[in-house]
Coordinates of N, CA and C in Angstrom, one line a residue:
M19 N 0.8 -1.4 0.2 CA -0.1 -0.1 0.4 C 1.4 1.3 0.0
N20 N 0.4 2.3 -1.2 CA 1.5 3.1 -1.5 C 1.1 4.3 -0.1
L21 N 1.4 5.8 0.4 CA 1.6 6.3 1.6 C -0.2 6.9 0.5
T22 N -0.2 7.1 -1.2 CA -1.8 7.8 -1.2 C -3.0 7.5 -0.7
S23 N -2.2 6.0 -0.7 CA -3.6 5.3 -0.5 C -4.3 5.5 1.5
V24 N -2.3 5.2 1.6 CA -3.0 4.9 3.8 C -3.6 7.1 3.6
I25 N -3.5 7.7 3.0 CA -3.8 9.2 3.5 C -5.4 9.0 3.3
T26 N -5.7 8.4 2.0 CA -7.3 8.4 1.6 C -8.1 7.9 2.8
G27 N -7.7 6.4 3.3 CA -8.0 5.8 3.6 C -8.4 6.8 5.4
Q28 N -7.5 7.1 5.2 CA -7.6 7.5 6.6 C -8.5 8.9 7.4
I29 N -8.6 10.3 5.7 CA -9.5 10.9 5.4 C -10.4 9.8 5.4
A30 N -11.4 9.3 4.1 CA -12.3 8.6 4.8 C -13.1 8.4 5.7
N31 N -12.0 7.4 6.6 CA -12.3 6.5 8.3 C -13.2 8.5 8.6
L32 N -12.4 9.6 8.7 CA -12.9 10.7 9.3 C -14.3 11.6 9.0
F33 N -14.2 11.1 8.1 CA -15.4 11.8 7.4 C -16.6 11.0 8.1
Q34 N -16.2 8.8 8.1 CA -16.9 8.5 8.3 C -17.4 8.7 10.1
K35 N -16.7 8.8 10.9 CA -17.4 9.1 11.9 C -17.9 10.2 12.5
R36 N -17.2 11.5 11.4 CA -18.0 12.6 11.8 C -19.7 11.9 11.5
G37 N -20.5 11.5 10.2 CA -21.4 11.0 10.2 C -21.9 9.6 10.8
E38 N -21.6 9.1 11.7 CA -22.0 8.4 12.1 C -22.9 8.3 12.5
V39 N -24.5 7.6 12.8 CA -26.2 7.4 12.9 C -25.6 7.0 14.6
E40 N -26.6 7.9 15.7 CA -26.1 7.2 16.5 C -28.0 6.7 17.7
P41 N -28.1 6.1 18.4 CA -29.4 5.6 18.7 C -30.1 6.1 19.0
N42 N -30.2 7.6 19.7 CA -31.2 8.7 19.5 C -31.3 8.8 18.3
E43 N -30.9 9.2 17.5 CA -31.2 9.7 16.1 C -32.4 8.6 15.4
L44 N -31.7 7.4 15.0 CA -33.0 6.3 14.2 C -34.3 6.4 15.5
I45 N -33.7 6.5 17.5 CA -35.6 6.6 17.9 C -36.8 7.3 17.3
K46 N -35.7 8.6 16.8 CA -36.6 9.7 16.7 C -36.8 10.3 15.3
A47 N -35.7 8.9 14.3 CA -36.4 9.1 12.9 C -37.5 7.9 12.7
I48 N -37.5 6.4 13.7 CA -38.6 5.8 13.6 C -40.2 6.5 14.4
E49 N -40.2 7.8 15.3 CA -40.5 8.4 16.1 C -42.2 8.9 14.6
R50 N -40.8 9.4 14.4 CA -41.0 10.1 13.2 C -41.7 9.8 11.8
E51 N -41.9 8.4 11.6 CA -42.2 7.7 10.5 C -43.7 7.5 11.6
V52 N -43.7 7.2 12.5 CA -45.3 6.4 12.6 C -45.8 7.7 12.9
A53 N -45.8 8.8 12.9 CA -46.3 9.6 12.8 C -46.7 10.4 11.2
K54 N -45.5 9.9 11.0 CA -46.5 10.6 9.5 C -47.2 9.0 8.4
R55 N -47.0 8.7 9.5 CA -47.6 6.9 7.3 C -49.4 6.8 8.6
K56 N -49.6 7.7 10.3 CA -50.7 7.7 10.2 C -52.1 8.3 9.1
T57 N -52.6 6.8 8.8 CA -53.6 6.9 7.5 C -54.9 7.7 8.3
K58 N -56.1 8.3 7.7 CA -57.0 9.1 8.5 C -57.8 7.4 9.4
D59 N -57.8 6.6 9.1 CA -58.5 5.5 10.1 C -58.0 5.4 11.2
K60 N -56.7 6.9 11.6 CA -55.8 6.3 12.2 C -54.9 5.0 12.6
L61 N -54.7 4.0 11.9 CA -53.9 3.0 11.5 C -52.5 3.4 10.8
V62 N -51.3 2.7 11.3 CA -50.4 3.3 11.4 C -50.0 1.2 11.0
P63 N -48.9 1.4 10.3 CA -47.6 0.4 9.3 C -47.3 0.1 10.8
N64 N -47.4 -1.9 10.8 CA -46.1 -3.4 11.4 C -44.9 -3.4 11.3
I65 N -44.2 -2.6 9.8 CA -43.2 -3.3 9.1 C -42.9 -2.6 9.3
Y66 N -41.5 -2.3 9.7 CA -40.4 -1.1 10.0 C -39.3 -1.8 9.9
T67 N -38.9 -1.0 8.7 CA -37.8 -1.7 8.2 C -36.7 -0.8 8.1
I68 N -35.4 -0.6 9.1 CA -34.5 0.9 9.1 C -33.0 0.4 8.3
Y69 N -32.4 1.3 7.5 CA -31.7 0.8 5.8 C -31.0 1.5 6.5
L70 N -29.2 1.5 7.2 CA -28.2 2.0 7.2 C -27.2 1.6 6.7
C71 N -25.3 2.5 6.8 CA -24.5 1.9 5.5 C -23.8 0.9 6.4
E72 N -23.3 0.3 5.7 CA -23.3 -0.8 6.5 C -21.9 -0.8 7.9
D73 N -21.2 -0.7 8.0 CA -20.6 0.1 9.0 C -21.9 0.8 10.0
D74 N -22.6 1.2 10.2 CA -23.8 1.7 10.8 C -24.8 0.1 11.0
C75 N -24.4 0.1 10.9 CA -25.4 -1.9 10.3 C -25.1 -2.6 11.2
H76 N -23.7 -3.1 11.3 CA -23.3 -3.7 11.8 C -23.0 -2.4 13.9
R77 N -22.4 -2.0 14.0 CA -22.6 -1.4 14.9 C -23.8 -1.5 15.8
L78 N -25.5 -1.1 14.9 CA -26.4 -0.8 16.1 C -26.9 -2.0 16.0
S79 N -27.0 -3.2 14.6 CA -27.7 -3.9 15.3 C -27.6 -5.2 16.2
A80 N -27.8 -4.0 18.1 CA -27.8 -4.8 18.2 C -29.6 -5.6 18.7
A81 N -29.5 -7.1 19.8 CA -30.8 -6.9 21.0 C -31.1 -5.8 21.4
R82 N -30.5 -5.3 22.4 CA -31.2 -4.7 23.2 C -31.9 -3.2 22.2
L83 N -30.4 -2.6 21.3 CA -31.7 -1.6 20.8 C -32.9 -2.0 19.7
I84 N -32.8 -2.9 19.3 CA -34.1 -3.8 18.8 C -35.4 -3.1 19.7
K85 N -34.4 -3.7 20.3 CA -35.8 -4.6 21.9 C -36.3 -2.3 22.0
E86 N -35.5 -1.6 22.1 CA -35.3 0.3 22.2 C -36.3 -0.1 21.5
L87 N -36.1 0.1 20.1 CA -36.6 1.0 19.0 C -38.6 0.8 18.9
Y88 N -38.4 -0.6 18.8 CA -39.8 -2.0 19.3 C -40.3 -0.7 20.3
E89 N -39.9 -0.8 21.0 CA -40.8 -0.3 22.7 C -41.4 1.5 21.7
T90 N -40.2 1.9 21.1 CA -40.6 3.0 20.6 C -41.8 3.5 19.6
V91 N -41.6 2.5 19.3 CA -42.7 2.3 17.9 C -43.8 1.7 18.4
E92 N -44.2 1.5 19.6 CA -45.8 0.6 20.4 C -45.9 2.0 21.3
R93 N -45.3 2.8 22.2 CA -45.8 4.1 23.0 C -46.0 5.0 21.7
K94 N -45.2 5.0 21.1 CA -45.7 6.7 19.8 C -47.2 5.7 19.8
V95 N -47.5 4.2 19.2 CA -49.0 4.5 18.6 C -50.5 5.2 19.6
I96 N -49.7 4.7 21.5 CA -50.1 4.8 21.8 C -50.9 6.7 22.0
R97 N -49.4 7.1 21.9 CA -50.0 8.2 22.5 C -49.8 9.2 21.1
E98 N -50.3 8.7 19.6 CA -50.7 9.5 18.3 C -52.1 8.6 19.3
D99 N -52.6 8.2 19.6 CA -54.4 7.5 19.6 C -54.4 7.1 18.9
C100 N -53.6 6.3 17.7 CA -53.6 4.7 16.7 C -53.7 4.1 16.8
F101 N -53.7 3.0 16.4 CA -54.2 0.9 16.0 C -52.4 0.9 14.9
M102 N -53.0 -0.4 15.2 CA -51.6 -1.1 14.5 C -52.4 -1.9 14.2
D103 N -52.2 -3.0 12.9 CA -53.1 -4.1 12.8 C -51.8 -5.2 12.7
G104 N -51.7 -6.6 13.2 CA -50.5 -7.1 12.6 C -49.8 -7.3 13.9
K105 N -48.9 -8.6 14.1 CA -47.6 -7.9 13.9 C -46.4 -6.8 14.4
L106 N -46.5 -6.1 15.3 CA -44.7 -5.9 14.7 C -44.0 -6.5 14.0
S107 N -43.0 -6.0 13.5 CA -41.3 -6.0 12.9 C -41.0 -4.7 12.9
V108 N -39.4 -4.8 13.5 CA -38.1 -3.6 14.2 C -37.5 -4.4 13.1
K109 N -36.0 -4.1 12.1 CA -35.3 -4.6 11.8 C -34.6 -3.4 11.0
I110 N -33.2 -3.8 11.8 CA -31.9 -3.2 11.3 C -31.5 -3.9 9.9
D111 N -30.9 -3.1 8.2 CA -30.8 -3.8 6.5 C -29.9 -3.0 6.7
K112 N -28.4 -3.8 5.0 CA -27.9 -2.9 4.8 C -28.3 -2.4 4.0
M113 N -27.8 -0.9 4.1 CA -28.5 0.1 2.8 C -27.8 0.0 1.4
T114 N -28.6 0.2 0.6 CA -28.0 0.6 -0.9 C -27.4 1.7 -1.9
N115 N -27.6 1.9 -2.5 CA -26.5 3.2 -3.1 C -27.9 4.3 -3.3
T116 N -27.0 5.2 -1.5 CA -27.8 6.5 -1.2 C -27.1 7.2 -0.3
E117 N -27.5 8.5 -0.3 CA -26.1 9.4 0.3 C -27.1 9.4 1.6
D118 N -28.3 9.1 2.0 CA -29.2 9.5 3.1 C -28.6 8.5 4.8
A119 N -28.2 8.9 5.2 CA -27.8 7.9 6.6 C -28.2 7.5 7.3
I120 N -29.8 7.5 7.1 CA -30.9 6.1 8.1 C -32.6 6.3 6.7
V121 N -32.4 5.8 6.0 CA -34.1 5.5 5.2 C -34.2 4.3 6.2
I122 N -35.8 4.6 6.3 CA -37.1 3.7 6.6 C -37.7 3.9 5.6
E123 N -37.8 1.9 6.0 CA -39.5 1.8 5.1 C -40.3 0.7 5.7
T124 N -41.6 1.3 4.9 CA -42.8 1.3 6.2 C -43.7 0.1 5.1
N125 N -44.8 -1.0 5.7 CA -45.8 -1.1 5.0 C -46.6 -2.4 6.4
F126 N -47.5 -2.1 5.6 CA -48.8 -2.8 6.2 C -48.9 -4.1 5.8
M127 N -48.8 -5.1 6.7 CA -49.0 -7.5 6.9 C -50.3 -6.9 7.9
S128 N -50.4 -8.0 7.5 CA -51.9 -8.2 8.4 C -50.9 -10.2 8.6
E129 N -51.6 -10.6 10.4 CA -51.2 -11.2 10.9 C -51.3 -12.4 10.1
D130 N -49.7 -12.9 10.8 CA -49.4 -14.7 9.5 C -49.9 -15.0 10.7
N131 N -50.0 -16.9 10.4 CA -50.4 -17.8 10.8 C -50.3 -18.6 12.1
A132 N -50.7 -18.5 12.9 CA -49.6 -19.1 14.0 C -49.5 -20.5 13.1
E133 N -47.7 -20.9 13.5 CA -47.8 -22.8 14.0 C -48.4 -23.2 14.5
Q134 N -49.1 -24.5 13.9 CA -49.2 -25.2 15.7 C -48.1 -26.2 15.6
D135 N -47.9 -26.6 17.1 CA -47.0 -26.3 17.7 C -47.4 -28.3 17.8
T136 N -47.4 -29.5 16.3 CA -47.6 -30.6 16.3 C -46.8 -32.0 16.1
I137 N -46.6 -32.5 16.7 CA -45.6 -33.2 16.2 C -47.3 -35.0 15.8
D138 N -46.7 -35.5 14.4 CA -47.2 -36.6 14.0 C -46.3 -38.0 14.3
L139 N -46.1 -38.4 15.0 CA -44.2 -39.3 15.2 C -45.0 -40.3 14.5
E140 N -46.1 -40.6 13.9 CA -45.9 -41.7 12.8 C -45.6 -41.4 10.9
N141 N -45.5 -40.5 11.0 CA -45.3 -40.0 9.8 C -43.4 -39.2 10.0
E142 N -42.9 -39.1 10.9 CA -41.8 -38.8 11.2 C -40.9 -39.1 10.8
V143 N -39.4 -39.7 10.2 CA -38.7 -39.7 10.4 C -37.7 -40.3 11.2
I144 N -36.9 -41.3 12.0 CA -36.8 -41.8 13.3 C -36.1 -41.7 13.2
S145 N -34.6 -40.6 14.1 CA -33.6 -40.4 13.8 C -32.7 -41.7 14.1
P146 N -31.9 -41.9 13.4 CA -30.6 -43.6 14.7 C -30.5 -42.9 15.6
T147 N -29.8 -42.0 15.8 CA -29.3 -41.6 17.4 C -30.4 -41.5 18.3
L148 N -31.4 -41.1 17.8 CA -32.5 -41.1 18.7 C -33.4 -42.5 19.6
I149 N -32.4 -44.1 18.8 CA -32.5 -44.9 19.1 C -32.0 -46.0 20.5
K150 N -32.3 -46.4 21.1 CA -31.7 -47.0 21.8 C -31.8 -48.6 21.7
D151 N -31.0 -49.8 22.2 CA -31.0 -51.2 21.9 C -31.3 -51.5 23.5
T152 N -31.9 -52.1 23.2 CA -32.6 -53.8 24.5 C -31.6 -54.8 23.6
F153 N -30.7 -55.9 24.8 CA -31.2 -57.5 24.5 C -31.5 -57.9 24.8
S154 N -32.6 -58.6 24.9 CA -33.3 -59.7 25.9 C -32.5 -61.6 26.3
D155 N -31.5 -61.3 25.0 CA -29.9 -62.5 25.3 C -30.2 -62.1 24.3
E156 N -28.4 -62.6 23.6 CA -27.0 -62.8 23.2 C -28.3 -62.3 21.3
N157 N -28.4 -63.2 21.7 CA -29.2 -63.5 20.0 C -30.4 -62.8 19.3
E158 N -31.1 -62.2 20.2 CA -32.4 -60.8 20.2 C -32.1 -59.9 20.5
K159 N -32.0 -58.5 19.6 CA -31.9 -57.9 19.2 C -33.4 -56.6 19.5
T160 N -34.1 -56.2 19.9 CA -34.8 -55.2 20.6 C -34.7 -53.5 19.8
I161 N -35.7 -53.5 19.1 CA -35.4 -51.6 19.1 C -36.6 -50.8 20.1
V162 N -36.3 -50.0 20.6 CA -37.1 -49.7 21.2 C -37.1 -48.1 21.1
A163 N -37.9 -47.8 20.7 CA -37.9 -46.2 20.7 C -38.2 -44.9 21.4
D164 N -37.5 -43.8 21.6 CA -37.0 -42.9 23.3 C -38.3 -42.0 22.5
K165 N -39.7 -41.8 22.5 CA -40.7 -41.2 22.8 C -39.9 -39.7 23.3
T166 N -39.7 -39.6 24.8 CA -39.4 -38.5 25.1 C -38.0 -37.4 24.6
R167 N -37.6 -38.4 23.9 CA -36.0 -38.1 23.0 C -36.4 -37.5 22.2
I168 N -37.6 -38.2 21.3 CA -37.5 -38.2 19.7 C -37.8 -36.5 19.8
T169 N -39.6 -37.1 20.7 CA -40.2 -35.4 20.7 C -39.8 -34.1 21.1
E170 N -38.5 -34.4 22.1 CA -37.6 -33.1 22.4 C -37.1 -32.4 21.8
S171 N -36.9 -33.5 20.5 CA -35.7 -33.4 19.2 C -36.6 -33.0 17.9
L172 N -37.2 -33.3 17.9 CA -38.3 -32.8 16.2 C -39.1 -31.5 17.3
R173 N -38.9 -31.4 18.4 CA -39.5 -30.0 18.4 C -39.1 -29.1 18.7
P174 N -38.8 -27.6 18.3 CA -37.8 -26.5 18.5 C -37.8 -25.6 19.7
P175 N -37.2 -25.6 20.7 CA -37.7 -25.0 21.9 C -38.7 -23.8 22.1
A176 N -39.3 -23.5 23.0 CA -40.1 -22.8 22.6 C -39.2 -21.0 22.6
P177 N -39.5 -20.6 22.3 CA -39.1 -18.8 21.9 C -38.5 -18.0 23.3
H178 N -37.5 -17.4 23.7 CA -37.4 -16.6 25.2 C -38.8 -15.1 24.5
R179 N -39.6 -15.9 25.6 CA -40.5 -14.4 25.0 C -40.2 -12.7 25.5
I180 N -40.0 -12.0 25.4 CA -39.5 -10.7 25.4 C -40.5 -9.8 25.8
E181 N -40.1 -9.3 27.8 CA -40.8 -8.8 27.9 C -41.1 -7.1 28.0
Y182 N -41.4 -6.6 26.4 CA -41.7 -5.7 26.6 C -42.5 -3.4 27.8
E183 N -42.1 -2.6 27.9 CA -41.9 -2.2 28.9 C -42.9 -1.2 28.3
L184 N -43.8 -0.7 28.0 CA -44.9 0.1 27.0 C -45.1 1.4 28.3
A185 N -45.5 0.9 29.4 CA -46.2 1.4 30.1 C -46.7 1.5 31.4
V186 N -47.4 2.8 32.4 CA -47.1 2.3 34.1 C -48.1 2.7 34.3
I187 N -49.3 1.6 35.5 CA -50.4 2.0 36.0 C -49.9 2.7 38.1
T188 N -49.8 3.7 38.6 CA -49.6 4.3 39.6 C -50.6 5.1 39.7
D189 N -50.4 5.4 41.7 CA -51.3 5.6 42.6 C -51.0 7.0 43.3
K190 N -51.7 7.6 44.0 CA -51.2 8.5 45.1 C -49.8 7.6 45.8
K191 N -50.4 6.8 46.3 CA -49.0 5.6 47.4 C -47.9 5.1 47.0
D192 N -48.1 5.8 45.2 CA -46.4 5.3 45.3 C -47.0 3.5 44.6
S193 N -47.7 2.5 45.2 CA -48.1 1.5 44.0 C -48.1 1.7 42.1
Q194 N -47.9 0.6 42.1 CA -47.6 0.7 40.5 C -46.6 -0.6 40.4
V195 N -47.8 -0.6 38.8 CA -47.1 -1.1 38.2 C -46.9 -1.3 36.7
V196 N -45.1 -1.6 36.2 CA -45.0 -1.6 34.9 C -45.0 -2.6 33.9
F197 N -45.8 -2.8 32.4 CA -46.6 -3.8 32.1 C -46.0 -3.5 30.4
G198 N -46.5 -4.3 29.5 CA -46.0 -4.1 28.1 C -47.1 -4.7 27.2
E199 N -47.4 -5.7 27.3 CA -47.5 -7.4 25.9 C -49.1 -8.4 27.1
R200 N -48.5 -7.5 27.9 CA -49.3 -8.7 29.0 C -50.8 -8.2 29.5
Q201 N -51.5 -8.8 29.5 CA -52.6 -8.9 30.7 C -52.6 -8.8 31.9
I202 N -53.0 -7.6 32.0 CA -52.9 -7.2 34.4 C -54.1 -6.9 34.5
Y203 N -54.7 -7.5 36.2 CA -56.0 -7.3 36.3 C -55.4 -6.0 37.8
L204 N -56.2 -5.5 38.4 CA -56.1 -5.3 39.6 C -58.0 -5.5 40.0
G205 N -57.5 -4.5 41.5 CA -58.1 -5.2 42.4 C -57.7 -5.4 43.6
R206 N -58.6 -5.2 45.0 CA -57.7 -6.2 46.3 C -56.8 -7.8 46.7
K207 N -57.6 -8.0 45.3 CA -57.5 -9.6 46.1 C -55.4 -9.0 45.7
D208 N -54.5 -9.9 46.6 CA -53.7 -10.3 46.8 C -52.9 -10.5 45.8
T209 N -53.0 -11.1 44.6 CA -52.7 -12.4 43.3 C -52.7 -10.9 42.1
N210 N -54.4 -10.3 42.1 CA -53.8 -9.3 41.3 C -52.3 -8.3 41.2
D211 N -51.4 -8.1 40.1 CA -50.8 -7.5 39.5 C -50.6 -5.8 39.8
L212 N -51.4 -5.3 40.1 CA -51.3 -4.0 41.0 C -52.7 -4.1 42.2
V213 N -52.1 -4.4 43.5 CA -53.1 -4.9 44.8 C -53.6 -3.3 44.8
L214 N -54.6 -3.4 45.6 CA -55.5 -2.2 45.8 C -55.8 -2.3 46.8
N215 N -55.5 -1.8 48.3 CA -55.6 -1.5 49.2 C -56.5 -0.6 50.0
D216 N -58.2 -1.3 49.4 CA -59.0 -0.5 48.9 C -60.7 -1.1 49.5
E217 N -61.6 -1.1 50.6 CA -62.4 -2.2 50.8 C -63.4 -1.5 49.8
S218 N -63.0 -0.6 49.3 CA -64.6 0.1 48.3 C -64.0 -0.9 46.9
V219 N -62.8 -1.0 46.4 CA -62.5 -1.8 45.1 C -63.0 -3.2 44.7
S220 N -63.2 -3.8 44.6 CA -63.7 -5.1 44.8 C -62.5 -5.9 44.0
R221 N -62.8 -7.7 44.4 CA -61.6 -8.0 44.9 C -60.8 -8.4 43.3
I222 N -61.4 -8.2 42.6 CA -60.7 -8.1 41.0 C -61.6 -6.6 40.2
H223 N -61.4 -6.4 39.9 CA -61.9 -4.9 39.8 C -62.3 -4.7 38.6
A224 N -61.1 -5.0 37.5 CA -60.6 -4.4 36.5 C -59.3 -5.4 35.8
Y225 N -59.2 -5.0 34.4 CA -58.3 -6.0 33.7 C -58.4 -4.5 32.6
I226 N -56.1 -5.0 32.4 CA -56.7 -4.2 31.1 C -55.9 -5.7 29.9
S227 N -56.0 -5.1 28.2 CA -55.8 -6.2 28.0 C -55.0 -5.5 26.9
Y228 N -54.7 -6.3 25.5 CA -53.6 -5.8 24.7 C -53.8 -6.0 23.8
E229 N -54.7 -4.5 23.0 CA -55.4 -4.9 21.5 C -55.4 -4.0 21.0
R230 N -54.7 -4.5 19.0 CA -54.5 -2.7 18.3 C -53.5 -2.6 18.7
H231 N -52.1 -3.3 19.1 CA -51.2 -2.8 20.5 C -51.4 -0.9 20.7
R232 N -52.9 -1.3 21.9 CA -53.4 -0.1 22.6 C -53.8 -0.8 23.6
H233 N -53.3 -0.4 25.0 CA -53.8 -0.5 26.1 C -55.9 -0.4 26.9
V234 N -56.6 -2.2 26.8 CA -57.2 -1.4 26.9 C -58.1 -2.0 27.9
I235 N -58.8 -1.3 29.0 CA -59.2 -1.6 30.6 C -60.8 -1.8 30.1
Y236 N -61.2 -3.2 31.2 CA -61.7 -3.2 31.0 C -63.1 -3.4 32.6
D237 N -64.2 -3.3 33.4 CA -64.4 -2.5 34.1 C -65.2 -4.9 34.4
A238 N -64.3 -5.5 35.4 CA -64.6 -7.2 35.7 C -65.9 -6.8 36.5
G239 N -66.9 -6.6 36.1 CA -68.4 -6.9 37.4 C -67.6 -6.1 38.3
S240 N -67.1 -5.4 38.4 CA -66.8 -4.6 40.3 C -68.1 -3.8 41.0
L241 N -68.2 -4.2 42.2 CA -69.4 -4.0 42.8 C -69.4 -2.4 42.5
N242 N -69.1 -1.4 42.6 CA -68.7 0.4 42.6 C -68.8 0.8 41.2
G243 N -68.0 -0.2 40.3 CA -68.2 0.5 38.6 C -66.5 0.9 38.5
T244 N -66.3 0.9 37.6 CA -64.9 1.7 37.1 C -65.2 3.3 36.1
L245 N -64.1 4.0 37.2 CA -64.6 5.6 35.9 C -63.3 5.7 35.1
V246 N -63.5 6.5 33.5 CA -62.2 6.9 33.6 C -62.5 8.4 33.1
N247 N -61.4 9.0 33.5 CA -61.8 10.7 33.5 C -63.1 10.8 34.1
K248 N -63.2 10.3 34.6 CA -64.3 10.9 35.8 C -66.2 10.5 35.1
K249 N -65.5 9.5 33.7 CA -66.6 8.8 33.1 C -66.6 6.6 32.9
Q250 N -67.9 6.4 34.0 CA -67.5 5.9 33.7 C -67.7 4.2 32.7
I251 N -67.0 2.8 32.7 CA -66.7 2.8 32.2 C -67.1 0.6 31.6
R252 N -67.3 0.7 30.7 CA -67.4 -1.2 30.3 C -65.6 -1.2 29.8
R253 N -65.4 -0.7 28.9 CA -64.7 -0.6 28.3 C -63.7 0.9 27.6
H254 N -62.2 0.3 27.5 CA -62.2 2.5 27.6 C -60.9 1.8 26.7
E255 N -60.2 2.4 25.7 CA -59.0 2.3 25.3 C -58.4 3.6 25.8
L256 N -57.1 2.7 25.8 CA -56.4 4.0 27.7 C -55.8 4.9 26.6
K257 N -55.6 6.4 27.6 CA -54.5 7.9 26.5 C -53.6 8.1 28.0
D258 N -52.5 8.6 27.3 CA -51.4 9.0 27.9 C -52.2 10.2 28.5
G259 N -51.6 10.2 30.2 CA -51.8 10.7 31.1 C -53.5 10.1 31.3
D260 N -54.7 9.3 31.4 CA -56.2 9.1 31.2 C -55.9 8.8 33.1
K261 N -56.8 9.4 33.8 CA -57.8 8.9 35.1 C -58.2 7.9 35.3
I262 N -57.7 6.8 36.0 CA -58.7 5.7 36.3 C -58.7 5.8 37.7
L263 N -61.0 5.9 38.1 CA -61.0 6.3 39.6 C -61.3 4.5 39.3
M264 N -61.3 3.8 40.4 CA -61.5 2.6 41.0 C -61.7 3.0 42.8
G265 N -63.6 2.9 42.8 CA -63.1 3.0 44.0 C -62.8 4.3 45.2
N266 N -62.2 4.6 45.7 CA -61.5 5.4 46.4 C -60.7 6.1 46.0
T267 N -59.8 4.9 44.7 CA -58.5 5.6 44.1 C -58.7 5.8 43.1
L268 N -57.8 6.8 43.0 CA -57.2 7.3 41.9 C -55.5 6.8 40.9
L269 N -56.1 6.2 40.0 CA -54.8 5.1 39.3 C -54.5 6.6 37.8
I270 N -52.8 6.4 37.7 CA -52.7 7.8 37.0 C -52.1 6.3 35.6
Y271 N -52.4 6.2 34.1 CA -51.8 5.7 33.2 C -51.0 6.2 32.2
K272 N -49.9 6.4 32.5 CA -48.9 6.6 31.7 C -48.2 5.7 29.8
V273 N -47.6 7.0 29.8 CA -46.8 5.7 28.8 C -45.2 6.8 29.0
L274 N -44.3 4.9 29.4 CA -43.2 5.1 29.0 C -42.3 6.3 28.7

């Protein structure tokens, strides 16, 4: 390598460092994309592909950042008071020829059909490594299939479910529950996700489910009812800052 090529490489690296994309830039960019793509029906895309230059792509394709971008989209959906159909997908990929530092492509895609976790052992080819030998005498050999080992080998392990943190519900006593996509229960019973020490609250007073990427609160047939922003509800799509009254306990719903 001659001196000219060394200097050229150093200059290229210098400019590349100046142009490096930072994680907070990705977060702001995807927030803008969610707001920009909202339709008149308050629907936003569920597929987001972020294209970066090769070096930025390798540097930023970390599981922790992908999780943060996923949470960013989910939180923005709630803040924008819109909805999303289908499973959310956020990924980072290497871009092609373009001068832009960040390119985000979005798409609407319906929910994929869930794969059934079933195995037909009668029609599966049994690997010889899953067969164990037993001997009744020196001349007789019996082949016995170890069903447990076969089943464990053929069925892929269940993927680890990521716990996303999207919102929090708090009361004046500083009790709180942080939650994401799982269903949570609120009430006086000590097995609830948020236990309320209030005699006017039912044992299971209300629950919050996750529908179309929004938190929806339901009254669970409570004795004194559930109010959101001073209006009695049976079902209500929660918005950032909503005030929930159950019995004498006031709760605040906040997007993280």
